[in-house]
Short mmCIF file of C-alpha atoms and ligand atoms in Angstrom, two decimals:
data_model
loop_
_atom_site.label_atom_id
_atom_site.label_comp_id
_atom_site.label_asym_id
_atom_site.label_seq_id
_atom_site.Cartn_x
_atom_site.Cartn_y
_atom_site.Cartn_z
CA MET A 608 0.03 0.16 0.02
CA LEU A 609 1.44 3.76 -1.21
CA ILE A 610 1.21 6.59 1.27
CA ARG A 611 1.03 9.70 0.18
CA THR A 612 3.00 12.38 2.09
CA LYS A 613 5.03 14.26 -0.06
CA LYS A 614 1.96 15.71 -1.88
CA ARG A 615 0.80 18.42 0.34
CA ASN A 616 1.54 21.99 -0.78
CA PRO A 617 4.98 23.46 -0.25
CA GLU A 618 4.94 26.27 2.57
CA SER A 619 5.32 28.72 -0.13
CA GLU A 620 1.44 28.17 -1.82
CA ILE A 621 -0.53 27.92 2.15
CA THR A 622 -2.53 30.42 2.64
CA ASP A 623 -3.59 31.00 6.43
CA PRO A 624 -6.88 29.35 6.60
CA ALA A 625 -8.68 31.73 8.32
CA LEU A 626 -7.93 34.22 6.08
CA PHE A 627 -8.62 32.31 2.68
CA LYS A 628 -11.67 32.23 3.91
CA LYS A 629 -12.93 35.56 4.27
CA ARG A 630 -11.16 36.05 1.13
CA ARG A 631 -13.53 33.70 -0.27
CA GLN A 632 -16.63 35.14 1.83
CA ILE A 633 -15.79 38.44 -0.03
CA ILE A 634 -15.09 37.36 -3.86
CA LYS A 635 -18.25 35.32 -3.01
CA ALA A 636 -20.37 38.33 -2.08
CA SER A 637 -18.59 40.51 -4.18
CA ALA A 638 -19.63 38.44 -6.87
CA ALA A 639 -22.65 37.89 -6.59
CA ALA A 640 -23.91 41.72 -5.63
CA MET A 641 -22.37 42.38 -9.04
CA VAL A 642 -24.31 39.85 -11.26
CA ALA A 643 -27.44 40.95 -9.57
CA SER A 644 -26.13 44.81 -10.39
CA LEU A 645 -26.48 43.07 -13.60
CA ASN A 646 -28.78 41.65 -13.76
CA LEU A 647 -27.82 37.97 -15.69
CA PRO A 648 -29.72 34.83 -15.44
CA VAL A 649 -28.14 32.24 -12.60
CA ILE A 650 -28.07 28.90 -13.17
CA PRO A 651 -30.11 26.67 -11.14
CA SER A 652 -27.93 25.49 -8.30
CA ALA A 653 -26.77 22.10 -9.58
CA GLN A 654 -29.45 19.38 -9.22
CA ALA A 655 -30.27 20.82 -6.43
CA ALA A 656 -33.61 18.89 -6.53
CA SER A 657 -31.81 15.81 -7.61
CA ARG A 658 -28.53 15.82 -5.39
CA VAL A 659 -28.42 11.72 -3.98
CA LYS A 660 -26.21 10.20 -1.08
CA ILE A 661 -24.33 7.32 -1.92
CA ALA A 662 -24.92 5.43 1.37
CA LYS A 663 -21.83 3.64 1.81
CA PHE A 664 -18.38 3.92 1.33
CA THR A 665 -15.17 4.52 2.82
CA ARG A 666 -13.09 8.01 3.57
CA GLY A 667 -9.24 8.51 3.41
CA SER A 668 -7.86 6.01 0.65
CA PRO A 669 -3.90 6.25 0.93
CA TYR A 670 -4.11 7.43 -3.02
CA SER A 671 -5.81 10.44 -1.63
CA LEU A 672 -4.13 14.15 -2.21
CA GLN A 673 -3.60 16.53 1.77
CA GLN A 674 -5.89 19.33 0.00
CA SER A 675 -9.13 20.88 0.45
CA PRO A 676 -11.46 20.40 -2.06
CA THR A 677 -12.35 22.98 -5.39
CA ASP A 678 -16.05 24.01 -3.80
CA TYR A 679 -18.68 21.13 -5.16
CA GLU A 680 -20.87 24.82 -7.28
CA ASP A 681 -17.33 24.91 -9.56
CA ILE A 682 -16.85 21.81 -9.92
CA THR A 683 -20.36 21.22 -11.38
CA ARG A 684 -20.79 24.39 -13.24
CA TYR A 685 -17.05 24.84 -14.84
CA ASN A 686 -17.38 21.33 -17.54
CA ASN A 687 -16.14 19.85 -20.55
CA PHE A 688 -19.02 17.88 -21.83
CA TYR A 689 -19.27 18.56 -25.23
CA GLU A 690 -22.40 16.44 -25.52
CA PHE A 691 -24.00 18.71 -23.80
CA GLY A 692 -22.22 22.01 -25.67
CA THR A 693 -18.51 23.21 -25.41
CA GLY A 694 -19.43 26.24 -23.01
CA LYS A 695 -17.77 26.01 -19.75
CA GLU A 696 -21.57 26.19 -18.11
CA ASP A 697 -23.50 24.77 -20.68
CA PRO A 698 -23.72 20.98 -19.70
CA ALA A 699 -25.10 22.60 -16.26
CA HIS A 700 -27.73 23.82 -17.72
CA ASN A 701 -28.47 21.15 -20.93
CA ALA A 702 -27.61 18.06 -19.02
CA GLN A 703 -30.42 18.35 -16.65
CA SER A 704 -32.35 15.91 -17.29
CA PHE A 705 -30.43 13.61 -19.33
CA LYS A 706 -31.88 10.05 -18.42
CA THR A 707 -29.24 8.43 -16.18
CA ARG A 708 -31.49 5.81 -15.38
CA PRO A 709 -31.84 2.76 -16.41
CA TRP A 710 -27.65 2.16 -17.54
CA THR A 711 -25.52 -0.89 -18.32
CA ILE A 712 -22.43 -0.81 -19.22
CA ARG A 713 -21.30 -3.32 -21.81
CA ILE A 714 -18.09 -5.44 -21.17
CA GLU A 715 -16.91 -7.54 -24.34
CA GLY A 716 -13.65 -8.46 -26.25
CA GLU A 717 -11.18 -10.21 -25.63
CA VAL A 718 -13.15 -11.53 -22.32
CA GLU A 719 -13.45 -14.68 -21.38
CA LYS A 720 -16.87 -13.57 -19.75
CA PRO A 721 -18.74 -10.53 -20.88
CA ALA A 722 -21.13 -9.16 -18.48
CA VAL A 723 -23.64 -6.50 -19.25
CA VAL A 724 -23.17 -4.62 -15.50
CA GLY A 725 -26.27 -2.18 -14.54
CA ILE A 726 -25.37 1.01 -12.82
CA GLU A 727 -27.63 -0.25 -9.54
CA ASP A 728 -25.14 -3.43 -9.35
CA LEU A 729 -22.33 -1.48 -9.69
CA ILE A 730 -23.44 0.92 -6.89
CA SER A 731 -24.55 -1.52 -4.11
CA GLY A 732 -21.92 -4.80 -5.08
CA GLN A 733 -18.95 -2.55 -5.74
CA ALA A 734 -16.54 -1.69 -2.05
CA LEU A 735 -17.06 2.54 -2.86
CA GLU A 736 -13.64 4.28 -0.99
CA GLU A 737 -13.05 9.05 -1.67
CA ARG A 738 -10.18 9.54 -3.90
CA VAL A 739 -9.10 13.54 -3.97
CA TYR A 740 -7.79 13.51 -7.05
CA ARG A 741 -6.06 17.07 -8.85
CA LEU A 742 -7.71 16.57 -12.45
CA ARG A 743 -5.85 18.72 -15.01
CA CYS A 744 -7.29 19.62 -18.00
CA VAL A 745 -4.89 19.94 -21.18
CA GLU A 746 -6.59 23.77 -21.23
CA ALA A 747 -3.97 24.12 -18.54
CA TRP A 748 -6.57 24.20 -15.40
CA SER A 749 -7.38 22.27 -12.85
CA MET A 750 -9.28 21.72 -9.80
CA VAL A 751 -9.40 18.49 -6.99
CA ILE A 752 -12.27 16.69 -7.07
CA PRO A 753 -13.39 14.14 -4.11
CA TRP A 754 -14.70 11.40 -6.55
CA ILE A 755 -17.00 8.59 -4.98
CA GLY A 756 -15.31 5.15 -6.85
CA PHE A 757 -13.88 1.71 -6.83
CA PRO A 758 -10.60 0.57 -8.65
CA LEU A 759 -11.57 -0.08 -12.50
CA ALA A 760 -9.73 -3.48 -12.09
CA SER A 761 -11.72 -4.67 -9.72
CA LEU A 762 -14.45 -4.86 -12.97
CA LEU A 763 -12.28 -5.66 -15.61
CA ARG A 764 -11.23 -8.73 -13.90
CA ARG A 765 -14.64 -10.06 -13.17
CA ALA A 766 -14.68 -10.20 -16.84
CA ARG A 767 -11.75 -12.13 -17.27
CA PRO A 768 -9.26 -10.55 -19.83
CA THR A 769 -7.77 -12.91 -22.31
CA SER A 770 -3.82 -12.83 -22.77
CA ARG A 771 -5.12 -10.95 -25.74
CA ALA A 772 -6.16 -7.94 -24.21
CA ARG A 773 -4.01 -5.42 -24.31
CA TYR A 774 -5.99 -2.11 -24.61
CA VAL A 775 -8.99 -1.28 -23.60
CA GLN A 776 -11.69 1.29 -25.32
CA PHE A 777 -14.55 3.24 -23.23
CA THR A 778 -17.39 4.67 -25.59
CA THR A 779 -20.43 7.51 -23.93
CA LEU A 780 -24.40 7.00 -24.73
CA TYR A 781 -24.75 8.14 -28.59
CA ASP A 782 -28.17 10.04 -28.00
CA PRO A 783 -28.48 12.77 -29.95
CA GLU A 784 -31.86 13.63 -29.12
CA GLN A 785 -30.79 13.62 -25.01
CA MET A 786 -27.13 14.94 -26.13
CA PRO A 787 -28.01 18.66 -28.22
CA GLY A 788 -23.54 18.34 -28.80
CA GLN A 789 -24.17 15.10 -30.86
CA ARG A 790 -26.39 16.76 -33.52
CA ILE A 791 -23.01 19.15 -34.09
CA PRO A 792 -19.73 17.59 -35.90
CA THR A 793 -17.48 19.01 -33.59
CA LEU A 794 -15.91 15.65 -32.48
CA GLN A 795 -16.63 12.57 -33.81
CA TRP A 796 -19.49 10.71 -32.12
CA PRO A 797 -19.33 8.93 -30.01
CA TYR A 798 -17.01 10.08 -27.45
CA VAL A 799 -14.47 7.33 -26.80
CA GLU A 800 -10.98 6.72 -24.91
CA GLY A 801 -9.05 3.97 -24.52
CA LEU A 802 -6.08 3.36 -21.70
CA ARG A 803 -3.10 0.38 -22.60
CA ILE A 804 -4.19 -2.74 -20.06
CA ASP A 805 -1.51 -2.04 -17.38
CA GLU A 806 -2.54 2.06 -17.08
CA ALA A 807 -6.12 0.35 -16.71
CA MET A 808 -4.71 -2.45 -14.39
CA HIS A 809 -3.62 0.13 -12.45
CA PRO A 810 -4.61 1.10 -9.05
CA LEU A 811 -4.92 4.74 -9.22
CA THR A 812 -7.25 4.40 -12.37
CA ILE A 813 -11.26 4.42 -11.17
CA LEU A 814 -14.65 4.55 -12.39
CA ALA A 815 -16.64 7.10 -10.61
CA LEU A 816 -20.15 7.25 -9.64
CA GLY A 817 -19.94 10.00 -6.87
CA LEU A 818 -18.40 13.21 -5.88
CA TYR A 819 -18.66 15.12 -3.18
CA GLY A 820 -20.63 11.98 -0.68
CA GLU A 821 -23.46 12.41 -3.78
CA LEU A 822 -24.10 10.45 -7.33
CA LEU A 823 -22.65 12.53 -9.97
CA PRO A 824 -24.07 15.16 -11.39
CA ASN A 825 -25.17 14.60 -15.21
CA GLN A 826 -22.65 17.70 -15.77
CA ASN A 827 -19.93 15.42 -14.66
CA GLY A 828 -20.02 12.57 -16.63
CA ALA A 829 -23.46 10.70 -14.55
CA PRO A 830 -24.30 7.76 -14.20
CA LEU A 831 -20.09 6.46 -14.16
CA ARG A 832 -16.84 7.56 -16.02
CA LEU A 833 -13.46 6.68 -15.99
CA VAL A 834 -10.59 9.02 -13.80
CA ILE A 835 -6.49 8.75 -14.53
CA PRO A 836 -5.31 11.18 -12.23
CA TRP A 837 -1.75 11.75 -14.14
CA LYS A 838 -3.72 12.40 -17.21
CA TYR A 839 -5.23 15.04 -19.25
CA GLY A 840 -9.03 15.65 -18.16
CA PHE A 841 -9.81 14.47 -21.61
CA LYS A 842 -8.78 10.18 -21.22
CA SER A 843 -11.65 10.96 -18.49
CA ILE A 844 -14.92 10.18 -20.63
CA LYS A 845 -18.06 10.40 -19.34
CA SER A 846 -21.41 8.82 -19.48
CA ILE A 847 -19.84 5.43 -19.96
CA VAL A 848 -22.09 2.31 -21.59
CA LYS A 849 -19.13 0.30 -22.72
CA ILE A 850 -15.85 -0.99 -22.20
CA ARG A 851 -14.25 -2.73 -24.92
CA LEU A 852 -11.10 -4.75 -24.33
CA THR A 853 -9.02 -4.56 -27.72
CA GLU A 854 -5.84 -6.02 -29.14
CA GLN A 855 -5.08 -3.05 -31.21
CA MET A 856 -4.36 0.13 -30.36
CA PRO A 857 -8.42 1.39 -30.15
CA PRO A 858 -9.55 5.16 -31.66
CA THR A 859 -9.53 7.75 -28.73
CA SER A 860 -12.41 11.54 -30.14
CA TRP A 861 -9.74 14.08 -29.77
CA ASN A 862 -6.74 11.63 -31.27
CA LEU A 863 -9.06 11.71 -33.80
CA ALA A 864 -9.97 15.20 -33.88
CA ALA A 865 -6.38 16.72 -34.34
CA PRO A 866 -3.77 13.89 -33.96
CA ASN A 867 -0.47 16.68 -33.61
CA GLU A 868 -2.33 18.07 -30.43
CA TYR A 869 -3.60 14.96 -28.07
CA GLY A 870 -2.25 11.89 -28.45
CA PHE A 871 -3.18 8.81 -27.28
CA TYR A 872 -1.37 8.75 -24.22
CA ALA A 873 -1.84 12.36 -22.66
CA ASN A 874 0.39 11.95 -19.36
CA VAL A 875 0.01 14.92 -17.30
CA ASN A 876 3.67 16.51 -18.31
CA PRO A 877 4.86 20.40 -18.43
CA ASP A 878 7.72 19.31 -20.36
CA VAL A 879 5.76 18.67 -23.40
CA SER A 880 3.92 21.83 -24.70
CA HIS A 881 0.61 21.41 -26.88
CA PRO A 882 1.39 22.90 -29.52
CA ARG A 883 -0.71 26.40 -28.73
CA TRP A 884 0.25 27.24 -25.60
CA SER A 885 2.42 25.41 -22.30
CA GLN A 886 1.61 23.52 -20.16
CA LYS A 887 4.28 24.80 -17.37
CA ARG A 888 1.53 25.96 -14.97
CA GLU A 889 -1.91 25.18 -14.66
CA ARG A 890 -4.33 28.33 -13.06
CA VAL A 891 -6.72 26.83 -9.88
CA ILE A 892 -10.31 27.30 -10.84
CA GLY A 893 -12.29 28.28 -7.95
CA GLY A 894 -9.27 30.80 -6.91
CA GLY A 895 -11.31 33.53 -7.44
CA LEU A 896 -10.09 37.07 -8.44
CA PHE A 897 -6.78 36.64 -7.86
CA ASN A 898 -6.54 33.30 -10.79
CA PRO A 899 -3.89 31.74 -8.90
CA LYS A 900 -1.36 29.08 -10.84
CA ARG A 901 0.35 27.16 -9.95
CA GLU A 902 3.53 24.74 -11.44
CA THR A 903 1.74 21.51 -13.31
CA GLU A 904 3.72 18.26 -12.20
CA LEU A 905 5.31 15.68 -14.05
CA PHE A 906 2.06 12.66 -14.08
CA ASN A 907 0.57 14.86 -12.19
CA GLY A 908 2.80 14.81 -9.61
CA TYR A 909 2.29 10.15 -9.30
CA THR A 910 6.10 9.40 -10.93
CA ASP A 911 6.51 7.47 -7.93
CA GLU A 912 3.91 5.04 -8.71
CA VAL A 913 2.77 5.35 -12.53
CA GLY A 914 6.43 6.33 -14.14
CA LYS A 915 7.81 2.77 -14.24
CA MET A 916 4.98 2.39 -16.77
CA TYR A 917 6.66 5.09 -19.13
CA ARG A 918 10.06 4.05 -18.68
CA ASP A 919 11.64 3.24 -22.34
CA MET A 920 9.47 5.32 -23.44
CA ASP A 921 9.70 8.68 -25.51
CA LEU A 922 7.20 10.79 -23.73
CA ARG A 923 7.99 13.56 -26.34
CA ARG A 924 6.75 11.24 -28.78
CA PHE A 925 3.88 10.20 -27.01
CA PHE A 926 2.60 11.66 -25.94
N1 LIG B 559 -16.55 12.75 -21.70
C1 LIG B 559 -17.86 12.81 -22.85
N2 LIG B 559 -18.22 12.35 -22.86
N3 LIG B 559 -17.85 14.18 -23.72
C2 LIG B 559 -16.69 15.00 -23.27
O1 LIG B 559 -16.56 16.82 -23.60
N4 LIG B 559 -14.65 16.02 -21.69
C3 LIG B 559 -12.80 15.43 -21.19
C4 LIG B 559 -13.68 14.72 -20.16
N5 LIG B 559 -14.56 13.41 -20.58
C5 LIG B 559 -15.85 15.08 -22.34
C6 LIG B 559 -15.48 13.58 -21.44
C7 LIG B 559 -12.90 16.44 -20.71
S1 LIG B 559 -11.57 17.71 -22.17
C8 LIG B 559 -12.36 17.12 -19.06
S2 LIG B 559 -11.02 18.46 -18.98
C9 LIG B 559 -13.46 16.50 -18.68
O2 LIG B 559 -14.33 15.37 -19.03
C10 LIG B 559 -13.82 17.63 -17.72
O3 LIG B 559 -14.06 16.53 -16.51
P1 LIG B 559 -15.72 17.78 -15.55
O4 LIG B 559 -16.05 18.33 -16.01
O5 LIG B 559 -16.32 17.00 -14.53
O6 LIG B 559 -13.97 18.45 -14.85
#
């Protein structure tokens, strides 16, 4: 078991908690006053009526960051979910009536026991735990999210991968009636993503079905999404309906859209710039008007845990 002790903020980044809280209250109050005076439409609090607590999960995973999570409001109103629009606030608006029940996930391909698993069985049948991870988006911003989920490996093992299974492909629901973004060819639909089998089986890789102790809000990928904390956020595919184990490297949505900008691996790496911007630093979402930035860390800080999987690879070529 790995004990994560070195993930704390360096002294220079730490603000006195009382001062921090006061500062945030002032920012929030002035922002609210500003919005009120401008008479702008206000987004309803994310699914306030339908927020559902998750009954049983353990806190305090050794893999968790020892850091305060980003505010719930920021996590649920600043999203990338192109099926519901390309604006950051579009998913919170447009995914409100998205139907996530009934929902099944098909596991197929190079497995001895293909299966169709119902979401309720996953919620009640897996040992759920909280994992506080930083989501580092390829757009050079980040937030810290207290996910509730379980290791992807535990689900894959149940299906018994064959010796030919070298990759895992994930597919999001395709339903243009419910997902207005799929009526526009911003990406090839459905959204697909992939991992190498060792990445998929790594204990840090989880399937999340909740955050902040509640079932996932629709805009964050309900009812089930992938979270791989050492890779850019676009690998963390949302609203998964299919998991296929394959012999060949599967296509992925962003790589299909712009292969020179988005590689298959997408490991967080401050030394490999995106062709249009640097990846050295990241904007901290929810940091208020001060717009703080932090230094991006190789593998998002998980070099000790995952670096060996890429030891013999040229990370500039396999970005
Ligand atoms: N999954 C699907 N199906 N569609 C998407 O557009 N966006 C990705 C990823 N998963 C995306 C997706 C990107 S670019 C990021 S940064 C994360 O989701 C954002 O997750 P969040 O909105 O929960 O912060």
